[in-house]
Coordinates of C-alpha atoms and ligand atoms in Angstrom, one line a residue:
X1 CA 0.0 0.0 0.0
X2 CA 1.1 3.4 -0.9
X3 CA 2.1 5.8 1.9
X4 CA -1.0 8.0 3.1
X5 CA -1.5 10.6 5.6
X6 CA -4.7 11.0 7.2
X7 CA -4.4 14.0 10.0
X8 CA -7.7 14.3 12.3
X9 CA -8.3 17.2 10.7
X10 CA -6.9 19.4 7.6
X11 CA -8.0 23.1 8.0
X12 CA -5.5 23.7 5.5
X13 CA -7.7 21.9 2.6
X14 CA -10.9 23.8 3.1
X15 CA -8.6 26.7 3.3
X16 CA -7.5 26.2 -0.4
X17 CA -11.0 25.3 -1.7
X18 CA -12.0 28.9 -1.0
X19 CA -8.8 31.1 -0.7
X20 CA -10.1 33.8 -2.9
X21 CA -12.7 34.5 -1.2
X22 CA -11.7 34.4 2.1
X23 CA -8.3 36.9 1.0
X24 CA -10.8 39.4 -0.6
X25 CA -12.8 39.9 2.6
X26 CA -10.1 39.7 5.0
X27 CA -8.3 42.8 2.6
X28 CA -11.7 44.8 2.6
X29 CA -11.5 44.6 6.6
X30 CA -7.8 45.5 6.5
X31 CA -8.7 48.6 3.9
X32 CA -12.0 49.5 6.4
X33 CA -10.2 49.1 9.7
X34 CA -13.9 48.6 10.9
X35 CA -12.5 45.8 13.2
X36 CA -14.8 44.9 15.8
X37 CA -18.5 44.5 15.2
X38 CA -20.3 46.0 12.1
X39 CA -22.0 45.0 9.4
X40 CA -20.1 41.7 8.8
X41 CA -21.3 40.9 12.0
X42 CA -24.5 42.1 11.6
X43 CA -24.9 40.2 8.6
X44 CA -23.8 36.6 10.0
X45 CA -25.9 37.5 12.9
X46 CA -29.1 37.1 10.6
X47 CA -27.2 34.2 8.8
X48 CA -27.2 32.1 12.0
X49 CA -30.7 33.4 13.3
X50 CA -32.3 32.2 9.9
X51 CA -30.6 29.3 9.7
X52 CA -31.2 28.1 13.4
X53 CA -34.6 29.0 13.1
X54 CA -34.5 31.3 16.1
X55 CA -35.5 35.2 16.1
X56 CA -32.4 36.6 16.9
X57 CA -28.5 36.0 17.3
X58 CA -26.2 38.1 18.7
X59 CA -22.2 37.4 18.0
X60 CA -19.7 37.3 20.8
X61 CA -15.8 36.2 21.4
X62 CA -16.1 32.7 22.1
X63 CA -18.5 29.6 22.7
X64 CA -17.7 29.7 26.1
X65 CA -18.4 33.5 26.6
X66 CA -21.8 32.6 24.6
X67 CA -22.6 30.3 27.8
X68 CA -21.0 32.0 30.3
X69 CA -23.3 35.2 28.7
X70 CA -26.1 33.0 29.0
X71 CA -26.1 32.1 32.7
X72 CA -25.2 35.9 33.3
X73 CA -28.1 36.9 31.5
X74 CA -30.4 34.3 33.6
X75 CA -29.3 36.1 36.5
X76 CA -27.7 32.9 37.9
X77 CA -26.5 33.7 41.5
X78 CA -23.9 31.7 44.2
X79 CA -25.5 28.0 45.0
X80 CA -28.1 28.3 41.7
X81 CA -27.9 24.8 40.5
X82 CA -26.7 24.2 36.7
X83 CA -27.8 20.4 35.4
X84 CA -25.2 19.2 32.2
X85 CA -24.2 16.1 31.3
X86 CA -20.9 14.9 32.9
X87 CA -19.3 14.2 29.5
X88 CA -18.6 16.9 27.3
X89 CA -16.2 19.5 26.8
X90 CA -14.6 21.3 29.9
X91 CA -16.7 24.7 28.7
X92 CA -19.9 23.6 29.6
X93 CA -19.1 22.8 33.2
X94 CA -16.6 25.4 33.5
X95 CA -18.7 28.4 33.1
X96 CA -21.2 27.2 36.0
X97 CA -18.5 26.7 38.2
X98 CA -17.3 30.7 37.3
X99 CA -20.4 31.7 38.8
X100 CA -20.1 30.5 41.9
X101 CA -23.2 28.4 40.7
X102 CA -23.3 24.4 41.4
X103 CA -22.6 22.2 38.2
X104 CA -25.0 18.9 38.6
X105 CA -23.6 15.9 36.4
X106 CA -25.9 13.6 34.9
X107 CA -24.5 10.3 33.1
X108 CA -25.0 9.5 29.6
X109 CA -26.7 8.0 26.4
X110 CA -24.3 5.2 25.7
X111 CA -25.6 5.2 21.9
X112 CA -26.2 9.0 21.7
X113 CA -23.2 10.1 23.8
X114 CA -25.7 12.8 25.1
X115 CA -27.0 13.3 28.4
X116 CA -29.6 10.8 29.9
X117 CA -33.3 12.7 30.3
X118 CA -34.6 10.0 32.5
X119 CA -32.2 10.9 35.3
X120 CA -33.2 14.7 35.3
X121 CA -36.0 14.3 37.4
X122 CA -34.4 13.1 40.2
X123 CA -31.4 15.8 40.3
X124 CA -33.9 18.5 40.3
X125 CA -33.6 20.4 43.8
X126 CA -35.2 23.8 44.7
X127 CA -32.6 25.6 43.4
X128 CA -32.0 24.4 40.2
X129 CA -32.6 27.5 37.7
X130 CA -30.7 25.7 34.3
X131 CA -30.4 22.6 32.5
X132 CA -27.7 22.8 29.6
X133 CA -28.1 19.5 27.0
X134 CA -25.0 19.5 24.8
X135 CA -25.2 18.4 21.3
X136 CA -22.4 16.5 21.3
X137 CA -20.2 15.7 18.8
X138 CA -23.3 17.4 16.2
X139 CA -26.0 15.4 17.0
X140 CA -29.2 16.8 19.3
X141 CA -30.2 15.7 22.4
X142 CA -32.8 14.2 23.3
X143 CA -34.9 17.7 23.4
X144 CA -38.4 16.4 23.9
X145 CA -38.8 14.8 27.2
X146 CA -35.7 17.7 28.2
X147 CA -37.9 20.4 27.3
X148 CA -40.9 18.4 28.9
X149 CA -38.9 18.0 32.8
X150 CA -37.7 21.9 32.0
X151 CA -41.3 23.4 31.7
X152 CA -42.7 21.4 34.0
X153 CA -40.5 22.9 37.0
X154 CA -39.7 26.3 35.6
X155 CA -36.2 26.0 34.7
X156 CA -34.2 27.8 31.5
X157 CA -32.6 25.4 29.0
X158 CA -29.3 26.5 28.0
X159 CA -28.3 24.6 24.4
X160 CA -24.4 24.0 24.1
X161 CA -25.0 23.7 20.4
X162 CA -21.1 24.8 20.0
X163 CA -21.0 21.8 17.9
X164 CA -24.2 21.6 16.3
X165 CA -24.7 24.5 13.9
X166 CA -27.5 23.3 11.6
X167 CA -28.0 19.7 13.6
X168 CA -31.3 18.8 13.8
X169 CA -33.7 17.1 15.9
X170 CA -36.1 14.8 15.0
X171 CA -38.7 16.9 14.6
X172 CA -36.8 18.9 12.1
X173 CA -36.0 21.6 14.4
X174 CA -32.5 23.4 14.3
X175 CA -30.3 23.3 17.5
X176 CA -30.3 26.6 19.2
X177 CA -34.1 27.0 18.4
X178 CA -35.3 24.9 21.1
X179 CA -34.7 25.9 23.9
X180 CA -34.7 29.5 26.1
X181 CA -31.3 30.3 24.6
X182 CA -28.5 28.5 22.2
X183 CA -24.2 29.1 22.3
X184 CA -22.4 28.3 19.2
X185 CA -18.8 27.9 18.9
X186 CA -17.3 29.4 15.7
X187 CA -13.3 27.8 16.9
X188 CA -11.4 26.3 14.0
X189 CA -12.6 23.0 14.7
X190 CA -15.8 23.1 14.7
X191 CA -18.1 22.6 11.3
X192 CA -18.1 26.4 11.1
X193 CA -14.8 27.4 12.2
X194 CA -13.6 31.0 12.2
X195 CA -9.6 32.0 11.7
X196 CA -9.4 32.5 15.6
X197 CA -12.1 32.9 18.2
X198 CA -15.5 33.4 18.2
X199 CA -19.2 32.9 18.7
X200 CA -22.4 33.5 18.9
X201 CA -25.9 33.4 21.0
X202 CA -29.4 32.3 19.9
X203 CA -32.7 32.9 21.5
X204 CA -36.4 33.7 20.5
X205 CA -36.6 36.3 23.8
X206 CA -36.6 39.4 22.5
X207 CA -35.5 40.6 26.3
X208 CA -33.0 38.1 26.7
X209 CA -31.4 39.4 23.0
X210 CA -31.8 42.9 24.2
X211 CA -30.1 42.1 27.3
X212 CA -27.0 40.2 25.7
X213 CA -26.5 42.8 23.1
X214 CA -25.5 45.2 25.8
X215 CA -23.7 42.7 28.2
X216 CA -21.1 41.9 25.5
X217 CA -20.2 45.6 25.3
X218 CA -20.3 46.4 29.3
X219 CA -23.8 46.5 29.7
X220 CA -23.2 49.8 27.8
X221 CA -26.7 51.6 26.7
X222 CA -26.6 54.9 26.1
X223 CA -22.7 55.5 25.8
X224 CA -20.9 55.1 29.2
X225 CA -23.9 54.8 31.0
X226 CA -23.9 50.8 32.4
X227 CA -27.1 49.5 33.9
X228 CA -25.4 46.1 34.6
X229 CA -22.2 44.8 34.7
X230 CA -21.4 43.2 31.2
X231 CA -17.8 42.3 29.6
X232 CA -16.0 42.2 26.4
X233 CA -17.9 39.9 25.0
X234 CA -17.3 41.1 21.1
X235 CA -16.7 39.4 18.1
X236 CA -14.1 40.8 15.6
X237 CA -15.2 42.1 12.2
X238 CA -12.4 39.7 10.2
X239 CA -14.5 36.3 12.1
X240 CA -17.8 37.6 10.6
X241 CA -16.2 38.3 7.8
X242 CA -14.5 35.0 7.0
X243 CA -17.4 32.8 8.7
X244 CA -19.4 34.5 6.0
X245 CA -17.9 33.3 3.3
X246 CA -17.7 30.1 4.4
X247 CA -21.5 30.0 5.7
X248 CA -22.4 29.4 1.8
X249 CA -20.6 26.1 2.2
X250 CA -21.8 24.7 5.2
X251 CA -24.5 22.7 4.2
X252 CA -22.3 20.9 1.3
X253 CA -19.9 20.8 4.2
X254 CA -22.0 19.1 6.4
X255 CA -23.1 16.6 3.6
X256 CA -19.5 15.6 2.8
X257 CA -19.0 14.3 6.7
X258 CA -22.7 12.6 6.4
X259 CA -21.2 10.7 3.4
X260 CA -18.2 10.1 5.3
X261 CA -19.8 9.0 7.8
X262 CA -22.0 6.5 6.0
X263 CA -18.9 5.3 4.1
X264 CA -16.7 4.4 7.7
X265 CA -20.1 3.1 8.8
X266 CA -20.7 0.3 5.8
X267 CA -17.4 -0.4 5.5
X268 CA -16.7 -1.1 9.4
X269 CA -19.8 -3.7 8.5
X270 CA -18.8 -5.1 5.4
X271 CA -15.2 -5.8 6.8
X272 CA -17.3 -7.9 10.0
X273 CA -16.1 -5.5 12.3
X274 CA -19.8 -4.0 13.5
X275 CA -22.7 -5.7 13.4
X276 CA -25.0 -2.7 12.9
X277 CA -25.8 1.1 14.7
X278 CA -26.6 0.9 18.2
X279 CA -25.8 -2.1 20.0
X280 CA -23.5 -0.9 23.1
X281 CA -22.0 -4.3 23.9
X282 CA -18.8 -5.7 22.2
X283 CA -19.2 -9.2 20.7
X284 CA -17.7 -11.1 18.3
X285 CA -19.8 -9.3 15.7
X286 CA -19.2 -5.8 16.9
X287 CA -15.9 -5.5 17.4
X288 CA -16.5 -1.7 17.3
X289 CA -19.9 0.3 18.3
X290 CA -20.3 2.6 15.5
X291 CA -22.0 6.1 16.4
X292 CA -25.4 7.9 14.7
X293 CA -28.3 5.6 14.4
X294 CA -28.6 6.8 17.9
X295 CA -32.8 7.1 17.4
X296 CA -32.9 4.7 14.4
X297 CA -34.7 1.7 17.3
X298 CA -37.1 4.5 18.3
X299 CA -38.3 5.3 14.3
X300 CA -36.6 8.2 13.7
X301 CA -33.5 10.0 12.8
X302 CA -31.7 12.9 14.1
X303 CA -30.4 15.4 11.3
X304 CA -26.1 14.6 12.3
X305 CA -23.4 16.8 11.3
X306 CA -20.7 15.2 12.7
X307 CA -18.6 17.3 14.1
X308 CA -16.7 14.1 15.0
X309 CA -17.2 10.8 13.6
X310 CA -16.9 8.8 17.5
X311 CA -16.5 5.0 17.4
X312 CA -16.0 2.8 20.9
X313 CA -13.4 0.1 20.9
X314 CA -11.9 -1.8 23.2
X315 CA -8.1 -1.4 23.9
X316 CA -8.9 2.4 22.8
X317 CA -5.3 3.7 23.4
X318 CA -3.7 1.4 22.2
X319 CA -5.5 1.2 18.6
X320 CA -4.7 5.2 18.9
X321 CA -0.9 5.0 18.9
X322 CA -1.2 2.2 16.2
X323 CA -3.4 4.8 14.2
X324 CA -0.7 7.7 14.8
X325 CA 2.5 5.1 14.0
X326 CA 0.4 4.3 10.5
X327 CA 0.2 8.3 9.6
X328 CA -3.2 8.0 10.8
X329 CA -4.7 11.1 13.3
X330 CA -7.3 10.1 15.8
X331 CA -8.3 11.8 19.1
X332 CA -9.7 11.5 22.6
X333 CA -12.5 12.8 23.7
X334 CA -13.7 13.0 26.2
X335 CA -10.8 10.5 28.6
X336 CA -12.2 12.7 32.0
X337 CA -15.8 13.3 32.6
X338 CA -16.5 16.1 34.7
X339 CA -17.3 14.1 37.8
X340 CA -13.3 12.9 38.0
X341 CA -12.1 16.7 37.2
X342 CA -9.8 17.6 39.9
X343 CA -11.0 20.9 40.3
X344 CA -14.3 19.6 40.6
X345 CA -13.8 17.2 44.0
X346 CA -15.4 19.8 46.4
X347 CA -18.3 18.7 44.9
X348 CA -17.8 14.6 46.0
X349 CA -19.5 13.0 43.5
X350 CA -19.9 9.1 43.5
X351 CA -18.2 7.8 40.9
X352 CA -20.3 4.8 40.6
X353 CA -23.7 7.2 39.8
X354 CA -22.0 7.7 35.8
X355 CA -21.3 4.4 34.6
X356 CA -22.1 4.9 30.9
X357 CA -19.8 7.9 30.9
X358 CA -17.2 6.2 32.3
X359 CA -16.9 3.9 29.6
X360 CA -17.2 6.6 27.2
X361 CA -14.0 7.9 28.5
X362 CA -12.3 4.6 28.1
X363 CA -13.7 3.1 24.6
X364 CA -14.2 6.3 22.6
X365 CA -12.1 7.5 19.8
X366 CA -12.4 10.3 16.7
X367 CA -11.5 9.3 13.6
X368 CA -10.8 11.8 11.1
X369 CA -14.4 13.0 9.5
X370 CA -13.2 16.5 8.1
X371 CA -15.4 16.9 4.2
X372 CA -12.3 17.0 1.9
X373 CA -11.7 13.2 3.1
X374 CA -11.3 11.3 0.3
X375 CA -12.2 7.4 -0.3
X376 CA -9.0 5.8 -0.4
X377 CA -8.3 7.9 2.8
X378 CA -11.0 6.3 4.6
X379 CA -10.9 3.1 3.0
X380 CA -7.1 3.2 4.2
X381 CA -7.9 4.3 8.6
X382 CA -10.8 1.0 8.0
X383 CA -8.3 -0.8 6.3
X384 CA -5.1 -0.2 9.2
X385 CA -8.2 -0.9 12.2
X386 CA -9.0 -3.8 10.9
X387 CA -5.2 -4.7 11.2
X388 CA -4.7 -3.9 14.9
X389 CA -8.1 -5.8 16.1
X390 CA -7.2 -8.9 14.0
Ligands
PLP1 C1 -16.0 24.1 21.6 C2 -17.0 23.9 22.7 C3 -17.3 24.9 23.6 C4 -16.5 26.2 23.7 O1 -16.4 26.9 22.6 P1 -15.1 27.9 22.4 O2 -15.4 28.7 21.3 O3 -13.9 27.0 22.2 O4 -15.0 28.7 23.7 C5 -18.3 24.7 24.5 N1 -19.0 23.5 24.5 C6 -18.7 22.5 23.7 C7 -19.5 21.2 23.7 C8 -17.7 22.7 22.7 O5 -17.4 21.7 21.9

């Protein structure tokens, strides 16, 4: 076999695709030196809203400011209690935690990877004001019976759709739309990735987008007058800028890691390796547990983007080093739920309450999934898998 390369991700190759483009608009900021907010802004700030289906977006730094902005803007005090899934990214957690507010774990859909609703109900106190579902990885959570427990006790849902711009839900509804308020993530790696930081807020709350347009500048409205305490919470002009060039591609984007998807996916079952989409045991027959057809048992599909193609595997870390010695990227996440974060001992969590998520730490891995994959790339990371489990 020839020698080939396949990193985890190639920024680089969508970079060439649309170079032109991207080096025209990043000049006609240069000439402007209109460099933080404006009309590029304003403009990807309807792109998002329209796309997400939700009334009105408002752009900020980073995904993470877009949450923390979100629990600021809830008025979330000292002891308010935050409900996430334990396995995600650090952001999700981490931003509770700033607030002096109590992050409550939840364990997680095995098949889905996303937070469990059935165990909601029980880790509902008296001062839980939030839940935040993460659409992890770019597929929804399981919004309905979410939404359902939310209303039910009068509590805000927070979407951490940094990884699921245009995922959508079985209904046909966009994260970011479905709940009180969505955060986006517009970092390089994510399926609409900026050339630095940034990211942006969704709600349908036309008080809520009031509010958050002034916290990002200081709670500034008029001029040097501050009627709360805000932050710099801006976006720079050259992020809109690029992100709207590359907005016009997302959808073929999106459709390229679907096909990618589909391809690992029948060849990981054509070469005997996995039976079919979600069984979570390893057998004989399903050497690996392929991700997606997370709903597929339950007569419906979520709309995936994968923002990483996740398989589960036994003798994860050592299949990743054979991956990396063959040319081959692949990547970890998540190996530490937040329940086992260090800086989160004070709150003494049992260990034993998370099992699912605790073997998603051990048996998951990302495989490269980025659109300008080509066939014999893929057919090649199947090909070098199916070497180290025989
Ligand atoms: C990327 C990410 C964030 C944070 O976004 P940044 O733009 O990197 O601050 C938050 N939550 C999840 C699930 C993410 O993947």
């Amino acid at each position: 076999m020839n020698e080939i390369n396949v990193p985890l991700l190639d920024l680089r190759a969508q970079y060439r695709s649309i170079k032109d483009e991207v080096e025209e608009v990043i000049l006609k900021i240069a000439e402007s030196q209109m460099l933080v907010l404006g009309p590029e802004v304003e403009k990807l700030e309807k792109s998002l809203a329209e796309y997400s289906g939700a009334k009105y977006a408002v752009g900020v730094s980073s995904g993470t400011d877009a949450l923390l902005m979100a629990l600021m803007a809830l008025d979330i005090k000292p002891g308010d209690e935050v409900i996430m899934p334990t396995y995600s990214f650090f952001a999700t957690a981490g931003v509770v935690a700033r607030m002096n507010a109590v992050p409550v774990f939840i364990d997680s859909n095995p098949i889905s990877f996303n937070i469990k609703p059935d165990l909601i109900s029980q880790a509902i106190s008296d001062k839980t004001k939030a839940i935040i579902p993460v659409h992890l990885y770019g597929q929804c959570a399981d919004m309905e019976p979410i939404l359902q427990i939310a209303e039910a006790h009068n509590i805000a849902v927070i979407e951490d759709a940094a990884q699921a711009v245009g995922s959508q839900y079985k209904n046909g509804k966009t994260a970011g739309s479905m709940g009180l308020i969505g955060c986006f993530s517009f970092y390089p790696t994510k399926n609409l990735g900026g050339f630095g930081d940034s990211g942006m807020i969704t709600t349908n709350e036309e008080s809520i987008y009031i509010k958050l347009k002034q916290m990002r500048n200081h709670g500034m409205e008029p001029k040097y007058h501050h009627k709360f305490v805000g932050g710099n919470f801006r976006i720079d002009a050259i992020q809109a800028a690029v992100l709207n060039v590359k907005f016009k591609y997302l959808d073929k984007w999106h459709q390229s890691r679907r096909n990618n998807a589909a391809l690992y996916d029948s060849l990981f079952i054509g070469e005997g390796l996995a039976a079919r989409n979600g069984i979570t045991q390893f057998d004989n027959n399903n050497k690996i547990l392929l991700p997606k057809a997370a709903w597929k048992q339950y007569g419906y599909l979520n709309y995936h983007i994968y923002n990483q193609y996740i398989i589960r595997v036994q003798k994860r870390d050592g299949l990743r080093q054979f991956l990396a010695d063959n040319n081959i990227g692949a990547e970890i996440y998540y190996p530490v739920p937040f329940h086992r974060q260090e800086c989160f001992g004070y709150l003494n969590c049992n260990d034993s309450d998370f099992p699912a998520a605790n073997r998603l730490a051990e048996e998951t891995l990302a495989l490269p999934i980025y659109s300008e994959l080509n066939k014999e790339q893929i057919e090649y990371v199947v090909a070098k898998i199916k070497e180290f489990i025989a």
